[in-house]
Short mmCIF file of C-alpha atoms and ligand atoms in Angstrom, two decimals:
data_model
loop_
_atom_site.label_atom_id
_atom_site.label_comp_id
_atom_site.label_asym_id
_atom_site.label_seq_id
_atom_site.Cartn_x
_atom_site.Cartn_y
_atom_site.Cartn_z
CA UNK A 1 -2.01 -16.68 42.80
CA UNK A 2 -3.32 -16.05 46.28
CA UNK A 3 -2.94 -19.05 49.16
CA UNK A 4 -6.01 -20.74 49.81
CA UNK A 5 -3.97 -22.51 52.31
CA UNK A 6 -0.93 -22.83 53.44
CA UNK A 7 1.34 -25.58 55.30
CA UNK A 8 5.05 -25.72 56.81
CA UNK A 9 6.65 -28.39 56.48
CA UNK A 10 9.58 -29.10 59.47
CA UNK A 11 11.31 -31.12 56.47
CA UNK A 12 10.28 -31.67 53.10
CA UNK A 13 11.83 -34.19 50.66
CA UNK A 14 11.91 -31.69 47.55
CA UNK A 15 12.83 -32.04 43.62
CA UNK A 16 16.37 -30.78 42.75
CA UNK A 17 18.15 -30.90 39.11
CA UNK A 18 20.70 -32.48 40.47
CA UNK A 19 18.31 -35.55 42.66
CA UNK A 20 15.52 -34.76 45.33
CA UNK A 21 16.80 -33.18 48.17
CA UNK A 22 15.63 -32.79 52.21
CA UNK A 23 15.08 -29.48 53.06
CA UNK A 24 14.12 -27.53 56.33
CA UNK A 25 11.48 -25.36 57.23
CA UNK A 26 9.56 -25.43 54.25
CA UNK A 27 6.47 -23.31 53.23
CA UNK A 28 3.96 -25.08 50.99
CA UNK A 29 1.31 -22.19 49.60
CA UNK A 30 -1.79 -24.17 48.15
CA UNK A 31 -3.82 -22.00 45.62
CA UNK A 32 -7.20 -21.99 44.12
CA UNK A 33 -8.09 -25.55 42.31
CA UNK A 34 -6.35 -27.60 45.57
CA UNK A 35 -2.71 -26.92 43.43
CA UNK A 36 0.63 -26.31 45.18
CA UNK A 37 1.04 -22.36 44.32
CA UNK A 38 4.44 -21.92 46.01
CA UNK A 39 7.72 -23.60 47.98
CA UNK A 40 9.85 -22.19 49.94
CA UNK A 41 12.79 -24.01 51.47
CA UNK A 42 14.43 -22.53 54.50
CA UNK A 43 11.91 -19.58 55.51
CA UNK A 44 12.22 -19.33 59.06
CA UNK A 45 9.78 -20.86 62.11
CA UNK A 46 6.53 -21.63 60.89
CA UNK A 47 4.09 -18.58 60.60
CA UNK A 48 1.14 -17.80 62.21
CA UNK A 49 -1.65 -18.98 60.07
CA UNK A 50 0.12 -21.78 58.46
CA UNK A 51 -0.81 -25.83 59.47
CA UNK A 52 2.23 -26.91 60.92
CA UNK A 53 3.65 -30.08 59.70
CA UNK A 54 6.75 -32.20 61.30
CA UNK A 55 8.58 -34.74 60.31
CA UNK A 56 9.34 -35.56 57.03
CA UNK A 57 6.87 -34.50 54.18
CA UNK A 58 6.77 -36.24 50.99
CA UNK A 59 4.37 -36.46 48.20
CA UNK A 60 1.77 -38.38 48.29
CA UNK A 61 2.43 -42.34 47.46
CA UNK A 62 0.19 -43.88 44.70
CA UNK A 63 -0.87 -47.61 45.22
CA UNK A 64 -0.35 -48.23 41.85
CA UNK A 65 -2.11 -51.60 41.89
CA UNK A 66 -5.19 -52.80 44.07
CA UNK A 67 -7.96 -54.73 44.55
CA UNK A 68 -10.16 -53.42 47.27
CA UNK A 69 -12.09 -56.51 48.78
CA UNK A 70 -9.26 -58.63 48.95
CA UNK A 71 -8.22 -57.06 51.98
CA UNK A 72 -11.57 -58.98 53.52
CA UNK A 73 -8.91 -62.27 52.85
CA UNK A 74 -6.40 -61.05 55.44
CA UNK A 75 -5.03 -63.48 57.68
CA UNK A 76 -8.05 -65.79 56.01
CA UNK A 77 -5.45 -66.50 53.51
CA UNK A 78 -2.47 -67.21 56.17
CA UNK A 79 -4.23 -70.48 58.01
CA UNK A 80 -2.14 -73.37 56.89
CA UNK A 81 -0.75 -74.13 53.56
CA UNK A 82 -2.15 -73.72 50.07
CA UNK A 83 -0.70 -72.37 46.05
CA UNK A 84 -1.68 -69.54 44.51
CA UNK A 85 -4.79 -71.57 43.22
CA UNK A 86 -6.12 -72.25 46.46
CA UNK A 87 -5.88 -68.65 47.50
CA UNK A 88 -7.68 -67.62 44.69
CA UNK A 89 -10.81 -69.94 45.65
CA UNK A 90 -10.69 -68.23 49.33
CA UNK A 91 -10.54 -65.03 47.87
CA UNK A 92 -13.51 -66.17 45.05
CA UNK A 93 -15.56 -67.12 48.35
CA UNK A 94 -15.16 -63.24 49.34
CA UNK A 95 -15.86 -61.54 45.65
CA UNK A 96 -19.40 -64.10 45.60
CA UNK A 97 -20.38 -62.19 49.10
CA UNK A 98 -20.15 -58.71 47.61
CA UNK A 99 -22.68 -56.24 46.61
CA UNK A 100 -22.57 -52.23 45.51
CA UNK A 101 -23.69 -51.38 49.25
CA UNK A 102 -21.55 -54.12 50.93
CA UNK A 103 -18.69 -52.93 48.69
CA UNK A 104 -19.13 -49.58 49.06
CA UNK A 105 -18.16 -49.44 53.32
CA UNK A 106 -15.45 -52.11 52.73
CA UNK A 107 -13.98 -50.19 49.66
CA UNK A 108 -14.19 -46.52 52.26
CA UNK A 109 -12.58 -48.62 54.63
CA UNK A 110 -9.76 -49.73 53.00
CA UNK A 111 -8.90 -46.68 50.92
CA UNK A 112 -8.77 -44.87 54.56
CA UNK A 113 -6.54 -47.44 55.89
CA UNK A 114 -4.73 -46.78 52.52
CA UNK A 115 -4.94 -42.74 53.22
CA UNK A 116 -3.52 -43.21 57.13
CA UNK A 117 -0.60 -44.83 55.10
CA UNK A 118 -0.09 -42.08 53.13
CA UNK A 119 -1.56 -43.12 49.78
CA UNK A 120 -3.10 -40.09 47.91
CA UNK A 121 -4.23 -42.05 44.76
CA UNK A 122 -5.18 -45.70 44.26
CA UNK A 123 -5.55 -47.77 40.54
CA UNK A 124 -8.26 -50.18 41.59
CA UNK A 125 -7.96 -52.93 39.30
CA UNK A 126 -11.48 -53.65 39.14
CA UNK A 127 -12.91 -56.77 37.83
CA UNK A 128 -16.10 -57.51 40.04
CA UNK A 129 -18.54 -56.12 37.74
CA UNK A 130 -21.83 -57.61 38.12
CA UNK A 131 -24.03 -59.95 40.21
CA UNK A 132 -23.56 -63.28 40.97
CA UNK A 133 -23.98 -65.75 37.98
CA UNK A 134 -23.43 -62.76 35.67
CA UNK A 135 -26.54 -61.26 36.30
CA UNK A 136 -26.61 -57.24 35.64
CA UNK A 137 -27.36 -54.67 37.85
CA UNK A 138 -29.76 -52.29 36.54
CA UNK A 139 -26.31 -49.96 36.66
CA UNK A 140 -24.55 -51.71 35.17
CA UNK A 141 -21.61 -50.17 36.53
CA UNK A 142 -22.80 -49.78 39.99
CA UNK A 143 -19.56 -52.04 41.48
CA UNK A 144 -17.50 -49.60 39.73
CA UNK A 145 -19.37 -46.37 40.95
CA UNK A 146 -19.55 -47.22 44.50
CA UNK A 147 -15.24 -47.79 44.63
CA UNK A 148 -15.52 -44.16 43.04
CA UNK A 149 -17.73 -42.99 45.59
CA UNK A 150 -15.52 -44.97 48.38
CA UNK A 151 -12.54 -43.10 47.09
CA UNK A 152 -14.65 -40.20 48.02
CA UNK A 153 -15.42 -41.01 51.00
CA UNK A 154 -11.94 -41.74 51.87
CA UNK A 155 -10.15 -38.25 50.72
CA UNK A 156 -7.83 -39.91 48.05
CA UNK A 157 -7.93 -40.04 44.26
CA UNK A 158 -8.57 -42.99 42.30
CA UNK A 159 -8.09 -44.13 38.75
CA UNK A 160 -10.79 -47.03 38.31
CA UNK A 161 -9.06 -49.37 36.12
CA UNK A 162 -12.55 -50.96 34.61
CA UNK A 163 -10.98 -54.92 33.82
CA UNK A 164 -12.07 -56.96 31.01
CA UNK A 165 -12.27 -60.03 32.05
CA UNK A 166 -13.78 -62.84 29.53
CA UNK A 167 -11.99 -66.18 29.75
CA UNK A 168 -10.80 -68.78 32.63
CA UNK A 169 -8.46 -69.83 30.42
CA UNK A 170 -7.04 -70.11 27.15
CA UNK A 171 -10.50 -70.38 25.65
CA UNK A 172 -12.24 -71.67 28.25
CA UNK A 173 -15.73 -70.38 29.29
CA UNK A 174 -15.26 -68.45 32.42
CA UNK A 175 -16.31 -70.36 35.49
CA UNK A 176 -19.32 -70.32 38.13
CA UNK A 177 -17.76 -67.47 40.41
CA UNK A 178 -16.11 -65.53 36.99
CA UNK A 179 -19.34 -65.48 35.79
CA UNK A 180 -19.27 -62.02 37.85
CA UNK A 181 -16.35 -60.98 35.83
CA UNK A 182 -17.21 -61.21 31.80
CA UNK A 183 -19.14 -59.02 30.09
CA UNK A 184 -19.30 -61.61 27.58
CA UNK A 185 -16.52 -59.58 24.57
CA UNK A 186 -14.82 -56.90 24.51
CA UNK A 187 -17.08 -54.74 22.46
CA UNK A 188 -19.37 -54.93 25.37
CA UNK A 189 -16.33 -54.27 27.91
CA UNK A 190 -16.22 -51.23 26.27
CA UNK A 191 -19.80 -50.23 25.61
CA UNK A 192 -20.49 -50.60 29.44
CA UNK A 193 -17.11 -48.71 30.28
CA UNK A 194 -17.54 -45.58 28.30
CA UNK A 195 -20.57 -45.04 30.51
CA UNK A 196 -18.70 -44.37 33.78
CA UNK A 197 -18.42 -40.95 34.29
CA UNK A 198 -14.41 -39.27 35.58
CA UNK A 199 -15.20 -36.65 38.43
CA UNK A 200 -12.56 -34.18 40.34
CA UNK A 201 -10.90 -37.13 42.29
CA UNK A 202 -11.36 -40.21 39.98
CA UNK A 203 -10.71 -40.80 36.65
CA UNK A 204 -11.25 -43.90 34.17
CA UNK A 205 -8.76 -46.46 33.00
CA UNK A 206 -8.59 -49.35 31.52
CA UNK A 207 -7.24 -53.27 32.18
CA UNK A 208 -7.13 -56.71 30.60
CA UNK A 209 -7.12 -58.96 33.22
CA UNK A 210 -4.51 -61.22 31.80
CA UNK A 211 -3.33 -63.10 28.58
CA UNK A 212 -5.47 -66.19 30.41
CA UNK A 213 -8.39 -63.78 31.27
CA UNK A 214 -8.92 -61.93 27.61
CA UNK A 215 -8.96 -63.96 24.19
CA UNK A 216 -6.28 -62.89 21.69
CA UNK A 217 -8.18 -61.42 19.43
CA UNK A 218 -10.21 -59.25 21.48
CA UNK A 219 -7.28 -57.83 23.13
CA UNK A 220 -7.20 -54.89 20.61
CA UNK A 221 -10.71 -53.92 21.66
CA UNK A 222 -9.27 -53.21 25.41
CA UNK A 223 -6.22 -51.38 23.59
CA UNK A 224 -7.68 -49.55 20.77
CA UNK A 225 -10.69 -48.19 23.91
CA UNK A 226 -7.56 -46.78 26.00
CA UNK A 227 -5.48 -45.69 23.22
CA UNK A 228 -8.52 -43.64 21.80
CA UNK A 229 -8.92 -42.07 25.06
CA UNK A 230 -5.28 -41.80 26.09
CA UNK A 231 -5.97 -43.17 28.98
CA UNK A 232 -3.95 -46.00 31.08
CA UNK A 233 -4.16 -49.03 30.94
CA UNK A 234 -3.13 -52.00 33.18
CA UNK A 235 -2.86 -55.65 32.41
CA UNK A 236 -1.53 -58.92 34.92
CA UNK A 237 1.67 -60.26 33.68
CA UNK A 238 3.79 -63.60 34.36
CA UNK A 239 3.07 -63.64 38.05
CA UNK A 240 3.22 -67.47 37.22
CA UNK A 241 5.07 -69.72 35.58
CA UNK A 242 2.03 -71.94 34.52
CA UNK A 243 0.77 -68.30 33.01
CA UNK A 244 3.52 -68.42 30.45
CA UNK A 245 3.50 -72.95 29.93
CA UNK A 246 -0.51 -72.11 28.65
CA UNK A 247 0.22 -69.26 26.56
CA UNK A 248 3.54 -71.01 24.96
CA UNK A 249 1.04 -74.14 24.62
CA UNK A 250 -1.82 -71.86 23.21
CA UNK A 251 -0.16 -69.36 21.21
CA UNK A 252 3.25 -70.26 20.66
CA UNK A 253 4.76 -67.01 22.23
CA UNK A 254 5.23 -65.87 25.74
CA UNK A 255 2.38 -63.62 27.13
CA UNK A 256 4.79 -60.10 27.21
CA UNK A 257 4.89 -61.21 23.25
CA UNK A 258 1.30 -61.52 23.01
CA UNK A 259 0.59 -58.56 24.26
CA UNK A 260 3.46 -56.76 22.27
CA UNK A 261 1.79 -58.34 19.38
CA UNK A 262 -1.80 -56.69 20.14
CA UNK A 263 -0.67 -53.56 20.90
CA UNK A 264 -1.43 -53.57 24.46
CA UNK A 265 2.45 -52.63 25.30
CA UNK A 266 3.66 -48.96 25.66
CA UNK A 267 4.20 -45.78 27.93
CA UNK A 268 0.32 -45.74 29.02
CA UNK A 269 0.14 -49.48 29.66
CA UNK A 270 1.53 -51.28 33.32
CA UNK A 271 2.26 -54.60 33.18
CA UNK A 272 1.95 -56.02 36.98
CA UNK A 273 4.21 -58.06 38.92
CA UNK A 274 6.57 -59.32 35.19
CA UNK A 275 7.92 -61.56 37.67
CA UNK A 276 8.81 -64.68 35.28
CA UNK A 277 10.42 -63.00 31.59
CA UNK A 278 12.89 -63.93 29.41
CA UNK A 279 15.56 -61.67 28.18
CA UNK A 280 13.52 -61.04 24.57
CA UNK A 281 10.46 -60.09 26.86
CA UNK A 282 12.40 -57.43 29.34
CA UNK A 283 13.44 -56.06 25.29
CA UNK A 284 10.06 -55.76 24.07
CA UNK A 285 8.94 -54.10 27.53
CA UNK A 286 11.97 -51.50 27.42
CA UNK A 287 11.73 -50.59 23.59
CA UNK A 288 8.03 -49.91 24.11
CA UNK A 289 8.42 -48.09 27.17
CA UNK A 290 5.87 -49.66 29.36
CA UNK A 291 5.51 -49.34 33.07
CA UNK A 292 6.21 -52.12 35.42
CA UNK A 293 4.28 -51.95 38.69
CA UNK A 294 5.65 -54.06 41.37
CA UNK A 295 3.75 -55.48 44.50
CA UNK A 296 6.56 -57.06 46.37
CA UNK A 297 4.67 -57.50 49.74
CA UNK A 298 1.62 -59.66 47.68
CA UNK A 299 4.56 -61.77 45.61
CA UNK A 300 6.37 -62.74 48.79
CA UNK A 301 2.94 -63.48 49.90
CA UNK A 302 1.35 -66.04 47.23
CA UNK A 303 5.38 -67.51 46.72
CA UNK A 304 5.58 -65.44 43.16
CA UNK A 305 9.34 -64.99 43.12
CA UNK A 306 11.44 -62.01 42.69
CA UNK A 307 10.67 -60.26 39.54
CA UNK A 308 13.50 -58.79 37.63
CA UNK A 309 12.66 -55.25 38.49
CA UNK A 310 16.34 -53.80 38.80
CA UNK A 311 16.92 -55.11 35.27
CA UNK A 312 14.12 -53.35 33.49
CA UNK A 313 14.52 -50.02 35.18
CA UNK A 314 17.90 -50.00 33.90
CA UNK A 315 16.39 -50.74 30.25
CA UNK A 316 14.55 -47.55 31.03
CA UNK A 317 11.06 -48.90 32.15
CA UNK A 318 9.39 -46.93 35.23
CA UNK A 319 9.09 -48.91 38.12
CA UNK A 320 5.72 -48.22 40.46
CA UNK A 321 4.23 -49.98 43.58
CA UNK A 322 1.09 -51.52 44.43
CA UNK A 323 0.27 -52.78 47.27
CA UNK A 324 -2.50 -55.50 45.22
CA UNK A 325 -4.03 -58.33 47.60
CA UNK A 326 -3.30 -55.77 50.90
CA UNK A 327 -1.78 -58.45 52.74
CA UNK A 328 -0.28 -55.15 54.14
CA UNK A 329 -0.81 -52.08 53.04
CA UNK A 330 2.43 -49.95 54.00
CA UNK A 331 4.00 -48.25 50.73
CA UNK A 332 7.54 -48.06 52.86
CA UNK A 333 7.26 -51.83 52.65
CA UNK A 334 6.62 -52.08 49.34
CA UNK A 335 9.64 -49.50 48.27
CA UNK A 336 12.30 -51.03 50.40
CA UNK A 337 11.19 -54.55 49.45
CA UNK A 338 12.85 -53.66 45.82
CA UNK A 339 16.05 -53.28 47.41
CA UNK A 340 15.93 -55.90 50.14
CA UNK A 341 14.53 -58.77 47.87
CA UNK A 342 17.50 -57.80 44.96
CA UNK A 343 20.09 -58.20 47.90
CA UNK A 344 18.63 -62.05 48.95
CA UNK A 345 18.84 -62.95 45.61
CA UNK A 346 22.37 -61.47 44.57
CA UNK A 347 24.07 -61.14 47.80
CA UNK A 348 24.86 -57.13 47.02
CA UNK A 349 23.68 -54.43 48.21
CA UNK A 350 22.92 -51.16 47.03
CA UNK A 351 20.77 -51.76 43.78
CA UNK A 352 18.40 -49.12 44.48
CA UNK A 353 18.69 -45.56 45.85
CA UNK A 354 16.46 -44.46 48.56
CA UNK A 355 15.49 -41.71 46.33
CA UNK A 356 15.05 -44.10 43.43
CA UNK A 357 12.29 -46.38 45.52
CA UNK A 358 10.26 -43.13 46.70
CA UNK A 359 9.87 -41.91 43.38
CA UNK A 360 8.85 -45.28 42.10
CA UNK A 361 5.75 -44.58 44.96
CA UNK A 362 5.08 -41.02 44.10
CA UNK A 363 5.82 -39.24 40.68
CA UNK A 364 6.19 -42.22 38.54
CA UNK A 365 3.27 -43.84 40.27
CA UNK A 366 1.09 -40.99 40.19
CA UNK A 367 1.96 -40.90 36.22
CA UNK A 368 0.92 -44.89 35.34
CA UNK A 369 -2.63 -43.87 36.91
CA UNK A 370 -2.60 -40.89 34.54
CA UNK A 371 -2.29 -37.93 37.50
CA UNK A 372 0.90 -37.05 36.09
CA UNK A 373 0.55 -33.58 37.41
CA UNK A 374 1.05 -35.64 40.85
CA UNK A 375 3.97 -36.77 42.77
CA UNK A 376 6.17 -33.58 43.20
CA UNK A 377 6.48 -30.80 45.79
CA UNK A 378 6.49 -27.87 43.07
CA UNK A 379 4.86 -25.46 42.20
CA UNK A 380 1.88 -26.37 39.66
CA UNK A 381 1.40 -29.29 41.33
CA UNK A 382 -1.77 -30.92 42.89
CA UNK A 383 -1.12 -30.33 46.51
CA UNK A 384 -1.20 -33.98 47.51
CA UNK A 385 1.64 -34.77 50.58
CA UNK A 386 2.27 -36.58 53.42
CA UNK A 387 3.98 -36.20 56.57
CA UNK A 388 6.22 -39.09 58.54
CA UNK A 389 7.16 -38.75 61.75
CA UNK A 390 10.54 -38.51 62.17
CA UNK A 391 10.32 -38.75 65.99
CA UNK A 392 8.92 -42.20 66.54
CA UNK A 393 10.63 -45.87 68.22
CA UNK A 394 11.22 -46.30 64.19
CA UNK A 395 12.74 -43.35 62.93
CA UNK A 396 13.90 -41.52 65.70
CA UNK A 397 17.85 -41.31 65.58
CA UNK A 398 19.49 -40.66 62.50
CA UNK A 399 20.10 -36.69 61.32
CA UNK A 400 16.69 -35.52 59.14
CA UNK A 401 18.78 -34.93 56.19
CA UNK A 402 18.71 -38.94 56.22
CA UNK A 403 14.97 -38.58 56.29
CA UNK A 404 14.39 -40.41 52.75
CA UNK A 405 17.01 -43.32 54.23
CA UNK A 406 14.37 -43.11 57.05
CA UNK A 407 11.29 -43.44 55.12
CA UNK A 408 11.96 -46.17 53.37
CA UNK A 409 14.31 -47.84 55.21
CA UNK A 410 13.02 -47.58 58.78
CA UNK A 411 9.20 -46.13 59.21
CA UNK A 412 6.09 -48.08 58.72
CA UNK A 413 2.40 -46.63 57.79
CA UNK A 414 2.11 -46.00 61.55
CA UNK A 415 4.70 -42.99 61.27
CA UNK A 416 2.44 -41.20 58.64
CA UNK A 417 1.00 -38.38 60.83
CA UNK A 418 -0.58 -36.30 58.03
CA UNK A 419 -1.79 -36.17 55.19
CA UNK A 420 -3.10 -33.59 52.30
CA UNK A 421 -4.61 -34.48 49.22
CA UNK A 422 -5.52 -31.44 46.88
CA UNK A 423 -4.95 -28.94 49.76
CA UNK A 424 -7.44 -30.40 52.01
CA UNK A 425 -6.02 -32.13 55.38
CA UNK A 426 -7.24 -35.50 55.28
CA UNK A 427 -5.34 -37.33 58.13
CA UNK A 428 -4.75 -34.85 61.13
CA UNK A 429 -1.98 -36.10 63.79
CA UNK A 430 -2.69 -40.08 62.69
CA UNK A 431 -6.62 -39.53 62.55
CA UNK A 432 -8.47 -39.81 59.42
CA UNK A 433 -11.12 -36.69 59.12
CA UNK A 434 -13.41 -38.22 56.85
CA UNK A 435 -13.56 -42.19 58.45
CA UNK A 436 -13.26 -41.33 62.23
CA UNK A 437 -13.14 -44.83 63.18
CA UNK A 438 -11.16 -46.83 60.52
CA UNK A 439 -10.58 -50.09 62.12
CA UNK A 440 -14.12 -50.36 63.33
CA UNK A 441 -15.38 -49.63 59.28
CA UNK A 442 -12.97 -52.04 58.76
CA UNK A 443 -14.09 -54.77 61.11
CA UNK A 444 -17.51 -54.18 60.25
CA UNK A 445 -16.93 -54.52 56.71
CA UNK A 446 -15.49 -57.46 56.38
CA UNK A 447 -17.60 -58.91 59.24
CA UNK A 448 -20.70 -58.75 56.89
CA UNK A 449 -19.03 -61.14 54.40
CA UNK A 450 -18.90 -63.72 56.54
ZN1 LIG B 501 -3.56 -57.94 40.94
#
């Protein structure tokens, strides 16, 4: 296979059988179909005709868990005091402003921010369906499209995690701004869903809002649609304790339970944020092998609590990141958060590996959005990477063969200095290609919602 392209990396954070290593002066060959062709640790300076690369590269992180337009509801959110509750009206306020086109620049805009951070594929957890009081569009997916053609737009991958959302409650009819939300069932959750169309950079998943959000007995529907399509599928879990009073009041069992019991639980499904479980729950979760996606920096944020991450990847579930509400949006925050929050609440250190935490953001990421052929510096891989500097006021210092220590110890988004996502350079020395002026997209963005 012939080199379409072909990049050196100064350092490269590289799979090993015996643990990822950090090697030097690293050629990265991309061939036909934007797929990593050939690496080749230790091969001198970097060649004429190759795109030079320094720092540290790594794959490419997937945000595992998002929802676009609440990053309109930063520093909104921070005035004051307020629950969980309240933050959810302010960020209902936001969702009622939205429209395809409105959507469609904030979406580019944050998906670049997300691509200067080094994200190369985003699950947008998408629940924002249709106009407001329910009304359809005459697409009735056009929310949907336009965060497919933001991803676009933006140079990353997405998988659009279509949500069905039916319920404010334990049967309760959904309310005035949720109206936006239901499709009504399930059956027409998944009638409108099969309509939208995968394409080179995005591809179609599914998500049940919640146990609160999705009636017991539809919650099949959502699994059965995924499970005939073997596609993922994402679904909210115990970010609160009053999640799990209702469904103990409603049902009788927790919500993991619930779920276990509809057969939304297994090796395609996420479960997000499992913050509040009992021991039979982190069981269930383990013996079915479902993902847990993590968003440390939005559970700090809405006063979650720490979820018991540690003790499920030791059951054997994968552990991802999202970075959900984008209160920031820094995947080195989000990885070393793991680690940081496990030594406030047991006064140890050293639960997680540096290693550990940046495959969490790359390969096993990559995998719960269904790009498993993502996430690795290898050969047969899509050729989606990033480079951190290893020369900046944050991670200047220690020796390079440190540089995963670094990463997700030390640097920030602002040390990402390039990125590549199938082959094509996306972010050039810090700049974006595609959004030249992210902040101002941003600003503008969001200023139209007000
Ligand atoms: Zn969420």
């Amino acid at each position: 296979m012939s080199a379409v392209v072909t990049y050196w990396a100064e350092h490269a954070w590289l799979p090993h059988v015996n643990g990822p290593v950090v090697e030097r002066d690293v050629l990265i060959a991309v061939g036909p179909g934007g797929r990593i062709a050939k690496v080749t640790p230790d091969s001198g300076p970097c060649p004429s005709g190759a795109i030079r690369l320094g720092g540290l590269v790594l794959p490419g992180h997937a945000n595992a868990h998002s929802h676009a337009f609440h990053r309109a509801l930063r520093g909104n959110v921070q005035v004051g005091s307020g629950t969980f509750w309240t933050w959810r009206d302010t960020m209902y306020r936001f969702a009622g402003a939205l429209d395809p086109d409105s959507y469609l620049e904030l979406a580019t805009a944050v998906y670049a921010e997300m691509a200067l951070a080094g994200i190369t594929a985003v699950g947008e957890f998408h629940y924002l369906h249709h106009a407001p009081g329910g009304v359809r569009y005459d697409n009735p997916n056009a929310m949907g499209e336009a965060l497919i053609e933001a991803a676009l737009r933006a140079g990353i991958r997405i998988t659009l995690l279509d949500t069905c959302y039916l319920s404010s409650g334990f049967g309760a009819e959904p309310t005035k701004p949720q109206l936006r939300f239901s499709d009504g069932d399930a059956d027409s959750w998944a009638e409108r869903i099969s309509e939208l169309k995968p394409a080179e950079h995005a591809r179609i998943g599914a998500a049940v809002h919640s146990v609160r959000a999705v009636p017991a007995e539809q919650l099949g529907t959502v699994a059965h649609w995924a499970v005939m399509r073997k596609a993922p599928l994402h679904v909210h879990l115990s970010e609160q304790t009053a999640e799990n009073d209702a469904c103990l009041a409603a049902h009788g069992v927790t919500p993991t339970r619930l779920l276990g019991d509809h057969g939304v639980l297994g090796p395609r499904t996420s479960v997000v944020h499992a913050t509040h479980l009992t021991d039979e729950d982190i069981h269930l979760l383990s013996d079915t092998s479902t993902v847990v996606c993590m968003c440390p920096t939005t559970e700090r944020d809405l006063a979650d609590g720490i979820g018991p991450a540690r003790r499920l990847a030791s059951s054997g579930c994968p552990i991802t990141l999202g970075s959900d509400s984008h209160a920031v949006i820094d995947p080195f925050e989000e990885a070393r958060a793991l680690e940081l929050d496990e030594r406030l609440r047991t006064r140890t250190r050293g639960h997680w590996t540096a290693n550990a935490l940046l495959r969490a953001s790359t390969e096993d990421g990559h995998a719960s959005l269904g790009w498993s052929e993502a996430g690795r510096i290898e050969a047969g891989s899509l050729a989606d990477f990033c480079a951190v500097a290893l020369d900046t006021v944050r991670t200047a210092g220690p020796r390079p063969a440190l540089g995963a220590e670094i990463a997700v110890f030390a640097a920030s988004a602002a040390d990402v200095r390039h990125v590549v996502v199938g082959g094509r350079h996306i972010v050039k020395d810090g700049v974006h290609q595609l959004v030249p002026d992210v902040p101002k997209a941003l600003a503008e963005a969001i200023a139209a919602l007000q």
